[in-house]
Amino acid sequence: MTHRPVLTHTRAELADALSRLPGTKALVMTMGALHSGHLQLVREARELADHVIVTIFVNPTQFAPGEDFDAYPRTLDADMDALETVGADLVWAPAPQDVYPTPATVTIDPGPIARVLEGKTRPTHFAGVALVCSKVVNLVRPDVALYGQKDAQQLAVLRTVFSQLDIPVRVHPVAIVRAQDGVALSSRNQYLSDDERIRARTLVRTLRRGVEVAEAGAEPKDIISQCRSVIDAEGGIDLDYIALVDAGTFEILAGTESVPVGEGAAAPTILPDGSREGRILIAATVGTTRLIDNMEVLLRDATGPVGLVAEQAGGLA
């Protein structure tokens, strides 16, 4: 049986509401404009803890000048209605001054893992993400925090930050949720026109091409070359990057300059059979909307055949 979650805004309201929730707690952090992907995070959170806390906050420190902070959709009433259907217990929807009572003069440098791909395009982004996530985890003190695999690099950054700062929370990844046409769900999808939505489907087609040629034994550089051919054939898409990375370290294996992530990152993700987990990541602008997506592959060895790791993501993924 679902119930409407308690809505809080200030730190004092949050602390009081948390004190009334005995048992284990799961945290789902969002910027609102909730869709089915967010709701899947809450559903999985209910399986992992006694209570689910959801935050709704458009965090200014992760937006650079000229990005869509002011335009980012804010739909609190609709978000509360959606969360009522999946059993969230508590929502914290603070104003910026509640999260940052004084100007944010302290920063967190997540290290080399945050300087490639998204971090190269948006150099201040992951520092802002690391700061707000660390602050909220410290305020909520959850047993587990859930983050979506669509933001795969963010997930890797937060694992690194929480581990190295000894922040006592377990990080739980949740698979990508896709619409029926294969497009990864995102709050920014609502910016797409009908024609742009059709072009946006090219991203998932590109990733699937990479998986197909990987299954056939292509080397990393050829996987990325085939992916680029899909983008080039479509037209009307401004490609930021497409890269094959190690799923744990985010070492770039193909697609752009090879950048070692340095000491302190996670170890390469080697499975019991000796294969290495990889991930193909893409970022591109369709119209005026910047979209990201990714898909997993298995690297049998440094130069050998690659096979698909199926994503239990729903839709056409």
XYZ file of C-alpha atoms in Angstrom:
317
model
C 0.000 0.000 0.000
C 1.452 3.339 -1.012
C 1.270 6.590 0.922
C 2.134 10.205 0.280
C 5.665 10.910 1.470
C 6.358 13.541 4.102
C 7.612 16.717 2.401
C 10.349 18.724 4.097
C 12.294 21.801 3.019
C 14.607 23.000 5.781
C 17.430 21.117 7.472
C 15.503 21.175 10.754
C 12.426 19.656 9.111
C 14.588 16.965 7.508
C 16.300 16.072 10.792
C 12.969 15.895 12.633
C 11.393 13.673 9.967
C 14.445 11.378 9.877
C 14.244 10.926 13.652
C 10.781 9.440 13.167
C 12.008 6.742 10.768
C 13.502 3.818 12.708
C 15.428 1.111 10.901
C 17.543 1.191 7.769
C 17.375 4.005 5.228
C 17.933 4.218 1.472
C 18.671 7.507 -0.291
C 17.672 8.458 -3.842
C 19.032 11.834 -4.955
C 17.290 13.580 -7.860
C 16.942 16.998 -9.439
C 13.186 16.470 -9.869
C 11.179 16.312 -13.105
C 10.825 12.660 -12.207
C 10.313 9.954 -14.812
C 10.111 6.159 -14.749
C 13.873 5.852 -14.358
C 13.768 7.800 -11.094
C 10.807 5.762 -9.898
C 12.730 2.554 -10.579
C 15.428 3.836 -8.219
C 12.781 4.213 -5.514
C 11.317 0.768 -6.180
C 14.726 -0.842 -5.819
C 15.420 1.243 -2.739
C 12.329 -0.188 -1.080
C 13.833 -3.648 -1.495
C 17.074 -2.596 0.226
C 15.956 -0.670 3.312
C 13.087 -0.049 5.702
C 12.587 3.548 4.572
C 13.266 5.523 1.380
C 14.333 9.162 1.412
C 14.227 11.089 -1.884
C 15.872 14.461 -2.406
C 14.663 16.888 -5.062
C 17.194 19.655 -5.609
C 18.538 21.349 -8.731
C 22.106 21.772 -7.532
C 23.691 25.035 -8.726
C 27.294 23.982 -8.069
C 27.221 21.337 -10.805
C 26.087 23.760 -13.529
C 28.609 25.924 -15.337
C 27.710 29.387 -16.681
C 25.626 29.017 -19.830
C 24.232 25.599 -18.909
C 20.515 25.051 -18.318
C 20.279 25.651 -14.541
C 17.520 28.266 -14.800
C 15.626 26.354 -17.489
C 15.894 22.957 -15.792
C 12.312 21.733 -15.192
C 10.973 22.077 -11.647
C 7.779 20.067 -11.090
C 7.506 19.431 -7.345
C 3.748 18.789 -7.183
C 3.881 16.240 -10.006
C 6.994 14.677 -8.464
C 5.216 14.210 -5.133
C 2.275 12.569 -6.917
C 4.651 10.180 -8.681
C 6.542 9.303 -5.499
C 3.269 8.480 -3.768
C 2.775 5.615 -6.235
C 6.088 3.907 -5.420
C 6.229 4.201 -1.658
C 8.788 6.878 -0.836
C 8.630 7.797 2.851
C 10.289 11.195 2.982
C 11.152 13.926 0.481
C 13.638 16.709 1.092
C 13.134 19.539 -1.405
C 15.412 22.290 -0.094
C 16.113 25.746 -1.426
C 19.754 26.492 -2.324
C 20.244 28.324 0.977
C 19.188 25.205 2.881
C 21.867 23.117 1.169
C 24.451 25.907 1.167
C 23.752 28.071 4.273
C 27.017 29.885 3.546
C 28.698 30.319 0.152
C 30.355 27.116 -1.062
C 34.034 27.944 -0.694
C 35.093 24.328 -0.084
C 35.417 22.112 -3.149
C 36.042 18.398 -3.689
C 38.425 17.354 -6.453
C 37.398 13.792 -7.377
C 40.736 13.221 -9.103
C 41.659 11.993 -12.582
C 38.468 9.944 -13.040
C 36.569 13.257 -13.177
C 38.773 14.893 -15.826
C 37.903 12.770 -18.853
C 34.773 12.543 -21.018
C 32.025 14.428 -19.126
C 34.697 15.942 -16.922
C 36.607 17.270 -19.924
C 33.498 18.796 -21.490
C 32.147 20.084 -18.164
C 35.266 20.689 -16.062
C 33.461 21.869 -12.892
C 30.576 19.412 -13.049
C 31.845 16.479 -11.010
C 33.286 18.703 -8.292
C 29.775 20.097 -7.806
C 28.238 16.620 -7.862
C 30.763 15.303 -5.345
C 30.145 18.261 -3.040
C 26.353 18.074 -2.985
C 26.238 14.281 -2.746
C 28.715 14.255 0.140
C 26.726 16.952 1.955
C 23.386 15.177 1.512
C 24.741 11.761 2.502
C 26.185 13.338 5.644
C 22.835 14.965 6.460
C 20.664 11.901 5.784
C 23.112 9.186 6.954
C 21.596 6.449 4.772
C 22.700 2.834 4.788
C 22.591 2.703 0.988
C 22.449 5.329 -1.790
C 21.129 4.449 -5.244
C 22.372 6.005 -8.488
C 21.405 5.255 -12.089
C 23.783 3.683 -14.592
C 22.775 6.225 -17.245
C 25.157 8.582 -15.472
C 27.848 5.906 -15.428
C 30.790 8.245 -14.952
C 29.009 10.036 -12.106
C 28.486 6.664 -10.440
C 32.189 5.853 -10.775
C 33.163 9.287 -9.430
C 30.917 8.964 -6.380
C 32.204 5.494 -5.583
C 35.728 6.914 -5.637
C 34.859 9.970 -3.523
C 32.867 8.077 -0.900
C 35.549 5.412 -0.633
C 38.487 7.797 -0.339
C 36.702 10.134 2.105
C 35.493 7.156 4.204
C 31.875 8.222 3.875
C 29.983 5.245 5.335
C 27.392 4.482 2.680
C 26.945 1.586 0.270
C 26.501 2.645 -3.353
C 23.955 0.628 -5.324
C 23.760 1.019 -9.144
C 20.433 0.796 -10.963
C 20.240 -0.215 -14.631
C 19.235 2.206 -17.373
C 15.503 2.509 -18.041
C 14.549 3.174 -21.658
C 11.439 4.296 -23.483
C 9.818 1.985 -26.020
C 11.846 3.592 -28.803
C 15.082 2.779 -26.966
C 15.960 6.312 -25.874
C 17.350 6.388 -22.331
C 14.927 8.198 -20.034
C 16.078 11.680 -19.057
C 14.413 14.797 -17.715
C 15.988 16.660 -20.653
C 14.134 14.526 -23.239
C 11.143 16.853 -22.910
C 13.194 19.536 -24.671
C 13.266 17.442 -27.887
C 10.923 18.227 -30.784
C 9.289 15.316 -32.604
C 11.958 15.342 -35.316
C 14.734 15.625 -32.750
C 13.306 12.694 -30.814
C 13.628 10.553 -33.944
C 17.266 11.599 -34.318
C 17.873 10.917 -30.620
C 17.196 7.238 -31.270
C 20.478 7.188 -33.141
C 22.366 7.151 -29.837
C 21.058 3.759 -28.766
C 21.462 2.428 -32.321
C 25.076 3.560 -32.175
C 25.684 1.709 -28.919
C 24.045 -1.437 -30.256
C 26.269 -1.320 -33.338
C 29.261 -1.205 -31.028
C 27.988 -4.216 -29.130
C 27.322 -6.134 -32.361
C 30.805 -5.640 -33.760
C 32.296 -6.345 -30.345
C 30.502 -9.694 -30.282
C 32.034 -10.411 -33.673
C 35.512 -9.922 -32.209
C 36.360 -6.362 -33.222
C 39.173 -4.565 -31.421
C 38.328 -1.501 -29.299
C 39.361 1.069 -31.936
C 37.238 -0.702 -34.552
C 34.266 -0.837 -32.184
C 34.391 2.938 -31.861
C 34.940 3.411 -35.601
C 31.762 1.458 -36.327
C 29.867 3.506 -33.755
C 30.987 6.738 -35.388
C 29.762 5.492 -38.756
C 26.208 5.283 -37.391
C 26.340 8.874 -36.147
C 27.854 10.116 -39.420
C 25.194 8.367 -41.495
C 22.341 9.936 -39.538
C 23.423 13.558 -39.658
C 22.007 16.371 -37.559
C 23.808 15.176 -34.428
C 26.649 17.108 -32.831
C 28.850 14.407 -31.313
C 30.772 15.401 -28.202
C 32.489 12.080 -27.583
C 32.120 8.350 -27.966
C 34.530 6.168 -26.056
C 35.149 2.661 -24.792
C 36.298 2.657 -21.164
C 37.076 0.218 -18.405
C 33.843 0.061 -16.412
C 35.572 0.503 -13.069
C 38.509 2.846 -13.633
C 37.158 4.777 -16.626
C 40.508 4.393 -18.325
C 39.803 5.255 -21.961
C 40.544 2.223 -24.126
C 39.417 3.704 -27.455
C 37.617 6.705 -28.849
C 39.737 9.639 -27.766
C 43.229 10.114 -26.422
C 44.205 7.420 -23.923
C 44.111 8.955 -20.461
C 45.252 6.893 -17.464
C 43.165 7.697 -14.406
C 46.061 7.436 -11.977
C 46.516 6.113 -8.492
C 43.522 5.808 -6.228
C 40.892 4.927 -8.801
C 39.037 1.643 -8.689
C 40.865 -1.418 -9.945
C 40.115 -2.683 -13.473
C 36.925 -4.746 -13.409
C 38.223 -8.257 -14.011
C 35.653 -11.057 -13.847
C 36.342 -14.631 -12.660
C 36.740 -15.879 -16.246
C 39.473 -13.314 -16.873
C 37.343 -10.969 -18.982
C 37.287 -7.243 -18.342
C 34.126 -5.177 -18.052
C 33.959 -2.295 -20.485
C 31.405 0.364 -21.257
C 30.722 2.344 -24.422
C 29.715 5.909 -23.597
C 28.293 8.563 -25.872
C 27.424 12.244 -25.465
C 25.834 14.269 -28.251
C 23.641 17.296 -28.816
C 20.403 16.899 -30.762
C 18.906 20.273 -31.580
C 19.794 22.202 -28.440
C 19.540 19.225 -26.069
C 22.629 17.435 -24.814
C 22.062 13.710 -24.262
C 24.209 10.942 -22.794
C 23.880 7.166 -22.974
C 26.013 4.077 -22.491
C 26.042 0.294 -22.764
C 28.173 -2.490 -21.332
C 30.514 -4.869 -23.161
C 32.899 -7.597 -22.026
C 36.525 -7.399 -23.118
C 37.790 -10.965 -23.221
C 41.373 -9.704 -23.147
C 43.281 -6.626 -24.270
C 43.012 -7.506 -27.962
C 40.591 -10.412 -28.061
C 36.878 -10.742 -28.802
C 34.300 -8.772 -26.930
C 30.857 -9.904 -25.917
C 27.707 -8.234 -24.711
C 26.770 -8.017 -21.055
C 23.001 -7.830 -21.154
C 21.502 -4.827 -19.336
C 18.347 -5.621 -17.402
C 17.019 -2.208 -18.268
C 13.606 -2.750 -19.827
C 12.388 -1.189 -23.071
C 14.481 -2.006 -26.108
C 17.865 -1.931 -24.364
